Structure formats: C-alpha cells, structure tokens
Amino acid sequence: MKIAIVDDQMSDLLSAESHLLKYVRETHPGILGRLRIETFSSGEEFLESFEPGKFALILLDIYMGSMTGLETAEAIRLQDEKVPIMFLTTSAEHILEGYRVFAAGYFIKPLASNAAEFARSFEHVLPELLAQEKDISIPVAGENVDIPFRNIVYVDINDQHTLRLHLAESEVNTLLPYANCSEILLQDNRFLECHHRIILNMDYVSLMDKDEFILKDGSKIPISQRRKRDAKVSYMSYLAHR
C-alpha cells in the first residue's frame, strides 16, 4: 500500500508521516510491512511521479507555493477519479472547495494538536483502502506476480486459450486457469462475469447499455443474453453501494 504526502513545509511533512506511522503501528500493525510512504515538497514534483493506480491515498497540503493543493487535486482528478485525497490545512476556509475534487477528508494542522481527529479520519477511510489493496497472484514467465484488484479492468481468454488480464496500463497473459481466477475475483463485489469467460471490474464502467458495458476509455464489453438480468441487478447494486 503506497501513500503519498505532499507538503512544502518539511516540518509539517515529517509530522504527517510520523502521525500516520504511529496510527498504523497502534491500530493496524499487520499492514506495516506493506505500507510505503512517499513524500513530495510540491504539487509539481508529485504530479511528475503520479500515475493512476500508483497510490492508495494522497495527503495534500492546501497552502503550497506556485501550485496549491486544490490545483494539484484537480490535476489528479483528470487522470484518476477514484484515488482518495485528504487535505492538510491550517484553516477550514477551503473545505467546501474540496468537494469539487471529492475530498475524502481534512486534517487541521498542527497535527499534534488534532491527533484524535486525525485517527478518526483514518479509521473512516482505512477499511476502503484495505479492500482496494486486495490482489491476485498469477504465474507469469515462471514467476508469481501480484496484481492489485484495482488495476484489473477486465479478464478474458486470448487466442491461445489462456487467461489474459487487461490492466489499466498494460495486458498480462498467464497460465492460471480461468476457474481459479474467477473464484478469487468474484468474491469481490467490484467484479462481474458479464459474458462467458469475461470478468469485468465495474470500477471502470461508464454506463451499461442494452447488450454491453461502455468503459470510461470508450471500450465495449459484451453482455451475454443469459447473463443480462443478473448483470443489471449486480451493476445497480454496485452503483447503490459504491
């Protein structure tokens, strides 16, 4: 799990990192070995490193130099609609503006004086982060590779009749049997088997048409006649609970 902290004040950046590690150590020590924190001193520096799916959570200072936290968040949302963003701020003045970028929460600085609120905010967002961090281990070129669920757009069978995972940025072919893959993925309510040997991650769906799902990149995934009713019920339930 990677978390980014963006703040142009080194003391505040280190304080946020320290409070985050303290919270995880005291409440969820089991994830410490998987937690990676990356720090950035400006919005520009962060955006040079950012790509969709790279971070599970982003902490952004609102008041920064030439590029504010809100401007950085708007640039993030152009690429990634889902990643949770939480703001670090010395004032509640810009809280309403944060709704434009669907902020997951705010931390009022100094954090040392607001440690209880910091913990409550993380307790609210952490279960979703842990769910997003689920992954599937697949054999690729003789090695096991862990693929995060959130990076899987859909799964199908390629021309060589082996499993193919269409990821946000690439494709991966594997000898993992389709049945094994479906058993793992379909336990997560993001995934839906909408056609014979096609499993779709509904996080990437823009809309459901009569006989197909339209993805956010414009791709179309067919819905079989036999699965149409169940697909509609599952998608409506997904929309209601996301």
PDB file of C-alpha atoms in Angstrom:
ATOM      1  CA  MET A   1       0.000   0.000   0.000  1.00  0.00           C
ATOM      2  CA  LYS A   2       1.537   3.312  -1.114  1.00  0.00           C
ATOM      3  CA  ILE A   3       0.504   6.607   0.474  1.00  0.00           C
ATOM      4  CA  ALA A   4       1.735   9.972  -0.811  1.00  0.00           C
ATOM      5  CA  ILE A   5       2.210  13.038   1.390  1.00  0.00           C
ATOM      6  CA  VAL A   6       2.597  16.392  -0.385  1.00  0.00           C
ATOM      7  CA  ASP A   7       3.587  19.442   1.686  1.00  0.00           C
ATOM      8  CA  ASP A   8       6.055  22.248   1.048  1.00  0.00           C
ATOM      9  CA  GLN A   9       6.803  22.661   4.775  1.00  0.00           C
ATOM     10  CA  MET A  10       9.296  19.980   5.789  1.00  0.00           C
ATOM     11  CA  SER A  11       8.275  20.056   9.460  1.00  0.00           C
ATOM     12  CA  ASP A  12       4.609  19.509   8.549  1.00  0.00           C
ATOM     13  CA  LEU A  13       5.503  16.790   6.053  1.00  0.00           C
ATOM     14  CA  LEU A  14       7.534  14.893   8.652  1.00  0.00           C
ATOM     15  CA  SER A  15       4.772  15.384  11.221  1.00  0.00           C
ATOM     16  CA  ALA A  16       2.166  13.892   8.869  1.00  0.00           C
ATOM     17  CA  GLU A  17       4.421  10.924   8.128  1.00  0.00           C
ATOM     18  CA  SER A  18       5.106  10.375  11.840  1.00  0.00           C
ATOM     19  CA  HIS A  19       1.423  10.545  12.830  1.00  0.00           C
ATOM     20  CA  LEU A  20       0.446   8.190  10.023  1.00  0.00           C
ATOM     21  CA  LEU A  21       3.044   5.597  11.029  1.00  0.00           C
ATOM     22  CA  LYS A  22       2.076   5.927  14.705  1.00  0.00           C
ATOM     23  CA  TYR A  23      -1.599   5.405  13.884  1.00  0.00           C
ATOM     24  CA  VAL A  24      -0.939   2.309  11.755  1.00  0.00           C
ATOM     25  CA  ARG A  25       1.520   0.878  14.289  1.00  0.00           C
ATOM     26  CA  GLU A  26      -1.023   1.211  17.109  1.00  0.00           C
ATOM     27  CA  THR A  27      -4.197   0.173  15.282  1.00  0.00           C
ATOM     28  CA  HIS A  28      -3.282  -1.962  12.247  1.00  0.00           C
ATOM     29  CA  PRO A  29       0.244  -3.322  12.819  1.00  0.00           C
ATOM     30  CA  GLY A  30      -0.392  -6.150  10.365  1.00  0.00           C
ATOM     31  CA  ILE A  31      -0.144  -3.797   7.379  1.00  0.00           C
ATOM     32  CA  LEU A  32       3.122  -2.092   8.406  1.00  0.00           C
ATOM     33  CA  GLY A  33       5.158  -4.439   6.238  1.00  0.00           C
ATOM     34  CA  ARG A  34       3.075  -3.492   3.187  1.00  0.00           C
ATOM     35  CA  LEU A  35       2.928   0.246   3.856  1.00  0.00           C
ATOM     36  CA  ARG A  36       5.102   2.552   1.749  1.00  0.00           C
ATOM     37  CA  ILE A  37       5.055   6.321   2.254  1.00  0.00           C
ATOM     38  CA  GLU A  38       6.412   8.639  -0.446  1.00  0.00           C
ATOM     39  CA  THR A  39       6.874  12.336   0.304  1.00  0.00           C
ATOM     40  CA  PHE A  40       6.879  15.329  -2.049  1.00  0.00           C
ATOM     41  CA  SER A  41       7.626  19.001  -1.425  1.00  0.00           C
ATOM     42  CA  SER A  42       5.354  20.463  -4.127  1.00  0.00           C
ATOM     43  CA  GLY A  43       2.357  19.663  -6.289  1.00  0.00           C
ATOM     44  CA  GLU A  44       4.534  19.876  -9.383  1.00  0.00           C
ATOM     45  CA  GLU A  45       7.015  17.331  -8.021  1.00  0.00           C
ATOM     46  CA  PHE A  46       4.195  14.971  -7.087  1.00  0.00           C
ATOM     47  CA  LEU A  47       2.484  15.172 -10.492  1.00  0.00           C
ATOM     48  CA  GLU A  48       5.747  14.251 -12.220  1.00  0.00           C
ATOM     49  CA  SER A  49       5.652  10.955 -10.319  1.00  0.00           C
ATOM     50  CA  PHE A  50       1.897  10.374 -10.283  1.00  0.00           C
ATOM     51  CA  GLU A  51       0.109   7.820 -12.425  1.00  0.00           C
ATOM     52  CA  PRO A  52      -3.337   6.229 -11.950  1.00  0.00           C
ATOM     53  CA  GLY A  53      -3.309   3.323  -9.539  1.00  0.00           C
ATOM     54  CA  LYS A  54       0.100   4.120  -8.054  1.00  0.00           C
ATOM     55  CA  PHE A  55      -1.144   5.398  -4.683  1.00  0.00           C
ATOM     56  CA  ALA A  56      -3.852   4.092  -2.366  1.00  0.00           C
ATOM     57  CA  LEU A  57      -4.198   7.504  -0.668  1.00  0.00           C
ATOM     58  CA  ILE A  58      -2.878  11.036  -1.176  1.00  0.00           C
ATOM     59  CA  LEU A  59      -2.442  13.610   1.618  1.00  0.00           C
ATOM     60  CA  LEU A  60      -2.228  17.119   0.165  1.00  0.00           C
ATOM     61  CA  ASP A  61      -1.362  20.387   1.860  1.00  0.00           C
ATOM     62  CA  ILE A  62      -3.755  23.064   0.602  1.00  0.00           C
ATOM     63  CA  TYR A  63      -1.448  26.048   1.031  1.00  0.00           C
ATOM     64  CA  MET A  64       1.638  25.479  -1.098  1.00  0.00           C
ATOM     65  CA  GLY A  65       3.795  27.591  -3.409  1.00  0.00           C
ATOM     66  CA  SER A  66       3.037  28.141  -7.083  1.00  0.00           C
ATOM     67  CA  MET A  67       0.598  25.209  -7.279  1.00  0.00           C
ATOM     68  CA  THR A  68      -1.919  24.857  -4.452  1.00  0.00           C
ATOM     69  CA  GLY A  69      -3.235  21.595  -3.088  1.00  0.00           C
ATOM     70  CA  LEU A  70      -6.615  22.201  -4.715  1.00  0.00           C
ATOM     71  CA  GLU A  71      -4.976  22.765  -8.102  1.00  0.00           C
ATOM     72  CA  THR A  72      -2.932  19.605  -7.615  1.00  0.00           C
ATOM     73  CA  ALA A  73      -6.086  17.676  -6.707  1.00  0.00           C
ATOM     74  CA  GLU A  74      -7.847  18.928  -9.841  1.00  0.00           C
ATOM     75  CA  ALA A  75      -4.912  17.704 -11.950  1.00  0.00           C
ATOM     76  CA  ILE A  76      -5.080  14.322 -10.191  1.00  0.00           C
ATOM     77  CA  ARG A  77      -8.800  14.010 -10.906  1.00  0.00           C
ATOM     78  CA  LEU A  78      -8.198  14.496 -14.628  1.00  0.00           C
ATOM     79  CA  GLN A  79      -6.279  11.202 -14.536  1.00  0.00           C
ATOM     80  CA  ASP A  80      -7.785   9.292 -11.617  1.00  0.00           C
ATOM     81  CA  GLU A  81     -11.367   9.711 -10.401  1.00  0.00           C
ATOM     82  CA  LYS A  82     -11.135   7.179  -7.585  1.00  0.00           C
ATOM     83  CA  VAL A  83      -7.973   7.665  -5.510  1.00  0.00           C
ATOM     84  CA  PRO A  84      -8.869   9.100  -2.066  1.00  0.00           C
ATOM     85  CA  ILE A  85      -7.484  12.590  -1.423  1.00  0.00           C
ATOM     86  CA  MET A  86      -7.279  14.060   2.074  1.00  0.00           C
ATOM     87  CA  PHE A  87      -6.225  17.657   2.652  1.00  0.00           C
ATOM     88  CA  LEU A  88      -3.797  19.037   5.220  1.00  0.00           C
ATOM     89  CA  THR A  89      -4.647  22.622   6.124  1.00  0.00           C
ATOM     90  CA  THR A  90      -4.252  25.270   8.806  1.00  0.00           C
ATOM     91  CA  SER A  91      -7.779  26.574   8.155  1.00  0.00           C
ATOM     92  CA  ALA A  92     -11.248  25.203   7.368  1.00  0.00           C
ATOM     93  CA  GLU A  93     -11.690  28.024   4.841  1.00  0.00           C
ATOM     94  CA  HIS A  94     -11.395  25.818   1.737  1.00  0.00           C
ATOM     95  CA  ILE A  95     -13.360  22.789   2.917  1.00  0.00           C
ATOM     96  CA  LEU A  96     -16.326  23.438   0.615  1.00  0.00           C
ATOM     97  CA  GLU A  97     -13.996  23.813  -2.370  1.00  0.00           C
ATOM     98  CA  GLY A  98     -12.648  20.352  -1.622  1.00  0.00           C
ATOM     99  CA  TYR A  99     -15.960  18.800  -2.605  1.00  0.00           C
ATOM    100  CA  ARG A 100     -15.170  19.719  -6.217  1.00  0.00           C
ATOM    101  CA  VAL A 101     -12.455  17.081  -6.171  1.00  0.00           C
ATOM    102  CA  PHE A 102     -14.377  14.664  -3.912  1.00  0.00           C
ATOM    103  CA  ALA A 103     -12.033  15.002  -0.953  1.00  0.00           C
ATOM    104  CA  ALA A 104     -12.202  12.075   1.475  1.00  0.00           C
ATOM    105  CA  GLY A 105     -11.421  14.281   4.465  1.00  0.00           C
ATOM    106  CA  TYR A 106      -9.382  17.060   6.072  1.00  0.00           C
ATOM    107  CA  PHE A 107      -6.666  17.241   8.705  1.00  0.00           C
ATOM    108  CA  ILE A 108      -6.240  20.518  10.563  1.00  0.00           C
ATOM    109  CA  LYS A 109      -2.627  21.427  11.315  1.00  0.00           C
ATOM    110  CA  PRO A 110      -0.766  21.280  13.584  1.00  0.00           C
ATOM    111  CA  LEU A 111      -1.468  17.553  13.706  1.00  0.00           C
ATOM    112  CA  ALA A 112      -0.007  17.258  17.208  1.00  0.00           C
ATOM    113  CA  SER A 113      -2.967  19.297  18.482  1.00  0.00           C
ATOM    114  CA  ASN A 114      -5.517  17.317  16.464  1.00  0.00           C
ATOM    115  CA  ALA A 115      -4.296  13.740  16.854  1.00  0.00           C
ATOM    116  CA  ALA A 116      -7.716  12.356  17.837  1.00  0.00           C
ATOM    117  CA  GLU A 117      -9.375  13.826  14.741  1.00  0.00           C
ATOM    118  CA  PHE A 118      -6.510  12.509  12.612  1.00  0.00           C
ATOM    119  CA  ALA A 119      -7.137   8.988  13.952  1.00  0.00           C
ATOM    120  CA  ARG A 120     -10.920   9.218  13.437  1.00  0.00           C
ATOM    121  CA  SER A 121     -10.485  10.323   9.832  1.00  0.00           C
ATOM    122  CA  PHE A 122      -8.137   7.451   9.073  1.00  0.00           C
ATOM    123  CA  GLU A 123     -10.437   4.948  10.766  1.00  0.00           C
ATOM    124  CA  HIS A 124     -13.133   6.094   8.346  1.00  0.00           C
ATOM    125  CA  VAL A 125     -11.062   5.688   5.175  1.00  0.00           C
ATOM    126  CA  LEU A 126      -8.794   2.744   6.037  1.00  0.00           C
ATOM    127  CA  PRO A 127     -11.298  -0.133   5.521  1.00  0.00           C
ATOM    128  CA  GLU A 128     -11.830   1.013   1.942  1.00  0.00           C
ATOM    129  CA  LEU A 129      -8.074   1.279   1.402  1.00  0.00           C
ATOM    130  CA  LEU A 130      -7.560  -2.269   2.637  1.00  0.00           C
ATOM    131  CA  ALA A 131     -10.318  -3.533   0.345  1.00  0.00           C
ATOM    132  CA  GLN A 132      -8.731  -1.751  -2.605  1.00  0.00           C
ATOM    133  CA  GLU A 133      -5.384  -3.357  -1.790  1.00  0.00           C
ATOM    134  CA  LYS A 134      -6.570  -6.914  -2.434  1.00  0.00           C
ATOM    135  CA  ASP A 135      -4.540  -8.660  -5.111  1.00  0.00           C
ATOM    136  CA  ILE A 136      -4.322 -11.872  -7.097  1.00  0.00           C
ATOM    137  CA  SER A 137      -1.104 -13.851  -7.522  1.00  0.00           C
ATOM    138  CA  ILE A 138      -0.584 -15.194 -11.047  1.00  0.00           C
ATOM    139  CA  PRO A 139       2.251 -17.113 -12.727  1.00  0.00           C
ATOM    140  CA  VAL A 140       3.985 -15.023 -15.407  1.00  0.00           C
ATOM    141  CA  ALA A 141       7.160 -16.225 -17.170  1.00  0.00           C
ATOM    142  CA  GLY A 142       7.970 -18.648 -14.377  1.00  0.00           C
ATOM    143  CA  GLU A 143       7.453 -16.186 -11.521  1.00  0.00           C
ATOM    144  CA  ASN A 144       4.472 -15.311  -9.349  1.00  0.00           C
ATOM    145  CA  VAL A 145       3.308 -11.728  -9.842  1.00  0.00           C
ATOM    146  CA  ASP A 146       0.851  -9.959  -7.526  1.00  0.00           C
ATOM    147  CA  ILE A 147      -1.724  -7.910  -9.452  1.00  0.00           C
ATOM    148  CA  PRO A 148      -3.846  -5.467  -7.383  1.00  0.00           C
ATOM    149  CA  PHE A 149      -7.581  -5.878  -7.984  1.00  0.00           C
ATOM    150  CA  ARG A 150      -7.875  -2.129  -8.565  1.00  0.00           C
ATOM    151  CA  ASN A 151      -5.561  -2.347 -11.602  1.00  0.00           C
ATOM    152  CA  ILE A 152      -7.620  -5.038 -13.357  1.00  0.00           C
ATOM    153  CA  VAL A 153     -10.044  -3.630 -15.942  1.00  0.00           C
ATOM    154  CA  TYR A 154     -11.331  -6.977 -17.190  1.00  0.00           C
ATOM    155  CA  VAL A 155     -10.272 -10.576 -17.711  1.00  0.00           C
ATOM    156  CA  ASP A 156     -10.838 -12.753 -20.765  1.00  0.00           C
ATOM    157  CA  ILE A 157      -9.304 -15.626 -22.742  1.00  0.00           C
ATOM    158  CA  ASN A 158      -6.769 -14.870 -25.508  1.00  0.00           C
ATOM    159  CA  ASP A 159      -6.338 -16.547 -28.915  1.00  0.00           C
ATOM    160  CA  GLN A 160      -4.050 -19.148 -27.346  1.00  0.00           C
ATOM    161  CA  HIS A 161      -6.892 -20.087 -24.972  1.00  0.00           C
ATOM    162  CA  THR A 162      -5.030 -18.837 -21.911  1.00  0.00           C
ATOM    163  CA  LEU A 163      -6.060 -16.232 -19.365  1.00  0.00           C
ATOM    164  CA  ARG A 164      -5.474 -12.564 -20.208  1.00  0.00           C
ATOM    165  CA  LEU A 165      -5.714  -9.720 -17.702  1.00  0.00           C
ATOM    166  CA  HIS A 166      -6.400  -6.295 -19.186  1.00  0.00           C
ATOM    167  CA  LEU A 167      -4.855  -3.834 -16.742  1.00  0.00           C
ATOM    168  CA  ALA A 168      -5.147  -0.062 -16.508  1.00  0.00           C
ATOM    169  CA  GLU A 169      -1.812   0.398 -18.298  1.00  0.00           C
ATOM    170  CA  SER A 170      -0.998  -2.979 -19.911  1.00  0.00           C
ATOM    171  CA  GLU A 171      -2.022  -6.586 -20.570  1.00  0.00           C
ATOM    172  CA  VAL A 172      -0.734  -9.723 -18.855  1.00  0.00           C
ATOM    173  CA  ASN A 173      -1.109 -13.315 -20.068  1.00  0.00           C
ATOM    174  CA  THR A 174      -0.931 -16.138 -17.551  1.00  0.00           C
ATOM    175  CA  LEU A 175      -1.333 -19.902 -17.289  1.00  0.00           C
ATOM    176  CA  LEU A 176      -3.590 -19.514 -14.249  1.00  0.00           C
ATOM    177  CA  PRO A 177      -6.826 -21.396 -15.040  1.00  0.00           C
ATOM    178  CA  TYR A 178      -9.869 -19.210 -15.657  1.00  0.00           C
ATOM    179  CA  ALA A 179     -11.831 -21.102 -12.998  1.00  0.00           C
ATOM    180  CA  ASN A 180      -9.209 -20.282 -10.355  1.00  0.00           C
ATOM    181  CA  CYS A 181      -9.185 -16.625 -11.340  1.00  0.00           C
ATOM    182  CA  SER A 182     -12.973 -16.310 -11.323  1.00  0.00           C
ATOM    183  CA  GLU A 183     -13.215 -17.958  -7.906  1.00  0.00           C
ATOM    184  CA  ILE A 184     -10.881 -15.295  -6.480  1.00  0.00           C
ATOM    185  CA  LEU A 185     -12.177 -12.202  -8.281  1.00  0.00           C
ATOM    186  CA  LEU A 186     -15.902 -12.872  -7.992  1.00  0.00           C
ATOM    187  CA  GLN A 187     -15.681 -12.833  -4.201  1.00  0.00           C
ATOM    188  CA  ASP A 188     -15.130  -9.070  -4.550  1.00  0.00           C
ATOM    189  CA  ASN A 189     -18.255  -7.055  -5.379  1.00  0.00           C
ATOM    190  CA  ARG A 190     -16.382  -4.928  -7.921  1.00  0.00           C
ATOM    191  CA  PHE A 191     -16.210  -7.868 -10.312  1.00  0.00           C
ATOM    192  CA  LEU A 192     -18.941  -9.282 -12.526  1.00  0.00           C
ATOM    193  CA  GLU A 193     -18.968 -12.169 -15.013  1.00  0.00           C
ATOM    194  CA  CYS A 194     -20.981 -10.485 -17.755  1.00  0.00           C
ATOM    195  CA  HIS A 195     -20.223 -12.953 -20.558  1.00  0.00           C
ATOM    196  CA  HIS A 196     -18.802 -16.436 -20.944  1.00  0.00           C
ATOM    197  CA  ARG A 197     -15.205 -16.203 -19.706  1.00  0.00           C
ATOM    198  CA  ILE A 198     -15.225 -12.422 -19.300  1.00  0.00           C
ATOM    199  CA  ILE A 199     -14.941 -10.870 -15.831  1.00  0.00           C
ATOM    200  CA  LEU A 200     -15.339  -7.092 -15.608  1.00  0.00           C
ATOM    201  CA  ASN A 201     -14.227  -4.649 -12.909  1.00  0.00           C
ATOM    202  CA  MET A 202     -17.207  -2.300 -12.563  1.00  0.00           C
ATOM    203  CA  ASP A 203     -14.958   0.484 -11.243  1.00  0.00           C
ATOM    204  CA  TYR A 204     -14.018   1.072 -14.891  1.00  0.00           C
ATOM    205  CA  VAL A 205     -17.585   1.168 -16.263  1.00  0.00           C
ATOM    206  CA  SER A 206     -19.022   4.431 -17.552  1.00  0.00           C
ATOM    207  CA  LEU A 207     -22.510   3.097 -18.317  1.00  0.00           C
ATOM    208  CA  MET A 208     -24.485  -0.055 -19.038  1.00  0.00           C
ATOM    209  CA  ASP A 209     -26.114  -0.227 -22.465  1.00  0.00           C
ATOM    210  CA  LYS A 210     -28.600  -2.803 -23.726  1.00  0.00           C
ATOM    211  CA  ASP A 211     -26.104  -5.505 -24.692  1.00  0.00           C
ATOM    212  CA  GLU A 212     -22.780  -4.143 -23.454  1.00  0.00           C
ATOM    213  CA  PHE A 213     -20.903  -2.183 -20.846  1.00  0.00           C
ATOM    214  CA  ILE A 214     -19.217   1.031 -22.005  1.00  0.00           C
ATOM    215  CA  LEU A 215     -15.934   1.606 -20.201  1.00  0.00           C
ATOM    216  CA  LYS A 216     -14.522   5.009 -19.285  1.00  0.00           C
ATOM    217  CA  ASP A 217     -11.973   4.759 -22.096  1.00  0.00           C
ATOM    218  CA  GLY A 218     -14.727   4.014 -24.633  1.00  0.00           C
ATOM    219  CA  SER A 219     -14.091   0.268 -24.850  1.00  0.00           C
ATOM    220  CA  LYS A 220     -17.128  -2.007 -25.030  1.00  0.00           C
ATOM    221  CA  ILE A 221     -17.557  -5.276 -23.138  1.00  0.00           C
ATOM    222  CA  PRO A 222     -20.410  -7.568 -24.289  1.00  0.00           C
ATOM    223  CA  ILE A 223     -23.166  -8.836 -22.006  1.00  0.00           C
ATOM    224  CA  SER A 224     -24.484 -12.276 -22.887  1.00  0.00           C
ATOM    225  CA  GLN A 225     -28.232 -12.767 -23.201  1.00  0.00           C
ATOM    226  CA  ARG A 226     -28.186 -15.389 -20.448  1.00  0.00           C
ATOM    227  CA  ARG A 227     -26.396 -13.078 -18.003  1.00  0.00           C
ATOM    228  CA  LYS A 228     -28.179  -9.831 -18.876  1.00  0.00           C
ATOM    229  CA  ARG A 229     -30.658  -9.809 -15.984  1.00  0.00           C
ATOM    230  CA  ASP A 230     -28.075 -10.752 -13.352  1.00  0.00           C
ATOM    231  CA  ALA A 231     -25.609  -8.239 -14.816  1.00  0.00           C
ATOM    232  CA  LYS A 232     -28.143  -5.430 -14.494  1.00  0.00           C
ATOM    233  CA  VAL A 233     -29.005  -6.361 -10.898  1.00  0.00           C
ATOM    234  CA  SER A 234     -25.325  -6.583  -9.948  1.00  0.00           C
ATOM    235  CA  TYR A 235     -24.456  -3.274 -11.600  1.00  0.00           C
ATOM    236  CA  MET A 236     -27.382  -1.437  -9.965  1.00  0.00           C
ATOM    237  CA  SER A 237     -26.332  -2.847  -6.581  1.00  0.00           C
ATOM    238  CA  TYR A 238     -22.731  -1.775  -7.224  1.00  0.00           C
ATOM    239  CA  LEU A 239     -23.838   1.783  -8.062  1.00  0.00           C
ATOM    240  CA  ALA A 240     -26.001   1.959  -4.944  1.00  0.00           C
ATOM    241  CA  HIS A 241     -23.198   0.930  -2.594  1.00  0.00           C
ATOM    242  CA  ARG A 242     -20.039   2.458  -4.056  1.00  0.00           C
TER     243      ARG A 242
END
